[in-house]
Amino acid sequence: MFAQSLHPEYITDEKGTRKSVIISASDFGELMEDIADLAACAERKDEPTISHSDLLEELKRDGLL
């Protein structure tokens, strides 16, 4: 999701300083999913990787492909 597609509304104080943001519930849900995805990526960043061909071989061996 890109910030340009959010269409936020702002709650301001008497000086016009932005204090809060209002976004749609669906946009909020998408943002929460994005945050969860980023957290999962951060948690797994140090895990070893395998090649695509090795992955396919493993999936075939396990009967998943």
PDB file of C-alpha atoms in Angstrom:
ATOM      1  CA  MET A   1       0.000   0.000   0.000  1.00  0.00           C
ATOM      2  CA  PHE A   2       1.324   3.427  -0.871  1.00  0.00           C
ATOM      3  CA  ALA A   3       0.731   6.570   1.156  1.00  0.00           C
ATOM      4  CA  GLN A   4      -0.773   8.272  -1.917  1.00  0.00           C
ATOM      5  CA  SER A   5      -3.694   5.822  -1.871  1.00  0.00           C
ATOM      6  CA  LEU A   6      -4.620   6.265   1.797  1.00  0.00           C
ATOM      7  CA  HIS A   7      -6.594   9.556   1.664  1.00  0.00           C
ATOM      8  CA  PRO A   8      -6.128  10.328   5.378  1.00  0.00           C
ATOM      9  CA  GLU A   9      -8.055  12.952   7.287  1.00  0.00           C
ATOM     10  CA  TYR A  10      -6.328  14.845  10.079  1.00  0.00           C
ATOM     11  CA  ILE A  11      -7.498  16.016  13.466  1.00  0.00           C
ATOM     12  CA  THR A  12      -5.748  19.250  14.376  1.00  0.00           C
ATOM     13  CA  ASP A  13      -5.488  21.401  17.441  1.00  0.00           C
ATOM     14  CA  GLU A  14      -6.497  25.061  17.528  1.00  0.00           C
ATOM     15  CA  LYS A  15      -3.115  26.026  15.995  1.00  0.00           C
ATOM     16  CA  GLY A  16      -3.580  23.668  13.057  1.00  0.00           C
ATOM     17  CA  THR A  17      -0.976  21.182  14.292  1.00  0.00           C
ATOM     18  CA  ARG A  18      -1.827  17.645  13.222  1.00  0.00           C
ATOM     19  CA  LYS A  19      -2.587  15.526  16.275  1.00  0.00           C
ATOM     20  CA  SER A  20      -4.318  12.413  14.895  1.00  0.00           C
ATOM     21  CA  VAL A  21      -5.069  10.686  11.610  1.00  0.00           C
ATOM     22  CA  ILE A  22      -8.272   9.058  10.423  1.00  0.00           C
ATOM     23  CA  ILE A  23      -8.089   6.354   7.735  1.00  0.00           C
ATOM     24  CA  SER A  24     -10.652   3.829   6.566  1.00  0.00           C
ATOM     25  CA  ALA A  25     -10.959   0.538   8.411  1.00  0.00           C
ATOM     26  CA  SER A  26      -9.940  -1.371   5.272  1.00  0.00           C
ATOM     27  CA  ASP A  27      -6.809   0.778   4.873  1.00  0.00           C
ATOM     28  CA  PHE A  28      -6.004   0.204   8.545  1.00  0.00           C
ATOM     29  CA  GLY A  29      -6.354  -3.558   8.062  1.00  0.00           C
ATOM     30  CA  GLU A  30      -4.022  -3.477   5.058  1.00  0.00           C
ATOM     31  CA  LEU A  31      -1.461  -1.456   7.015  1.00  0.00           C
ATOM     32  CA  MET A  32      -1.593  -3.946   9.888  1.00  0.00           C
ATOM     33  CA  GLU A  33      -0.995  -6.807   7.421  1.00  0.00           C
ATOM     34  CA  ASP A  34       1.968  -4.918   5.954  1.00  0.00           C
ATOM     35  CA  ILE A  35       3.420  -4.394   9.436  1.00  0.00           C
ATOM     36  CA  ALA A  36       3.018  -8.101  10.251  1.00  0.00           C
ATOM     37  CA  ASP A  37       4.742  -9.024   6.971  1.00  0.00           C
ATOM     38  CA  LEU A  38       7.637  -6.676   7.716  1.00  0.00           C
ATOM     39  CA  ALA A  39       7.982  -8.106  11.230  1.00  0.00           C
ATOM     40  CA  ALA A  40       8.121 -11.643   9.812  1.00  0.00           C
ATOM     41  CA  CYS A  41      10.810 -10.572   7.331  1.00  0.00           C
ATOM     42  CA  ALA A  42      12.845  -8.961  10.100  1.00  0.00           C
ATOM     43  CA  GLU A  43      12.592 -12.076  12.289  1.00  0.00           C
ATOM     44  CA  ARG A  44      13.750 -14.334   9.455  1.00  0.00           C
ATOM     45  CA  LYS A  45      16.510 -12.150   7.978  1.00  0.00           C
ATOM     46  CA  ASP A  46      19.318 -14.292   9.396  1.00  0.00           C
ATOM     47  CA  GLU A  47      17.858 -17.649   8.351  1.00  0.00           C
ATOM     48  CA  PRO A  48      19.833 -19.626   5.788  1.00  0.00           C
ATOM     49  CA  THR A  49      18.555 -19.615   2.223  1.00  0.00           C
ATOM     50  CA  ILE A  50      18.309 -22.369  -0.381  1.00  0.00           C
ATOM     51  CA  SER A  51      18.226 -22.178  -4.156  1.00  0.00           C
ATOM     52  CA  HIS A  52      14.969 -22.386  -6.068  1.00  0.00           C
ATOM     53  CA  SER A  53      15.994 -25.679  -7.654  1.00  0.00           C
ATOM     54  CA  ASP A  54      16.805 -27.162  -4.222  1.00  0.00           C
ATOM     55  CA  LEU A  55      13.416 -26.018  -2.939  1.00  0.00           C
ATOM     56  CA  LEU A  56      11.623 -27.648  -5.868  1.00  0.00           C
ATOM     57  CA  GLU A  57      13.588 -30.848  -5.321  1.00  0.00           C
ATOM     58  CA  GLU A  58      12.679 -30.875  -1.626  1.00  0.00           C
ATOM     59  CA  LEU A  59       8.990 -30.241  -2.337  1.00  0.00           C
ATOM     60  CA  LYS A  60       8.923 -33.066  -4.890  1.00  0.00           C
ATOM     61  CA  ARG A  61      10.706 -35.407  -2.475  1.00  0.00           C
ATOM     62  CA  ASP A  62       8.135 -34.582   0.214  1.00  0.00           C
ATOM     63  CA  GLY A  63       5.263 -35.193  -2.209  1.00  0.00           C
ATOM     64  CA  LEU A  64       4.117 -31.594  -2.170  1.00  0.00           C
ATOM     65  CA  LEU A  65       4.682 -31.093  -5.894  1.00  0.00           C
TER      66      LEU A  65
END
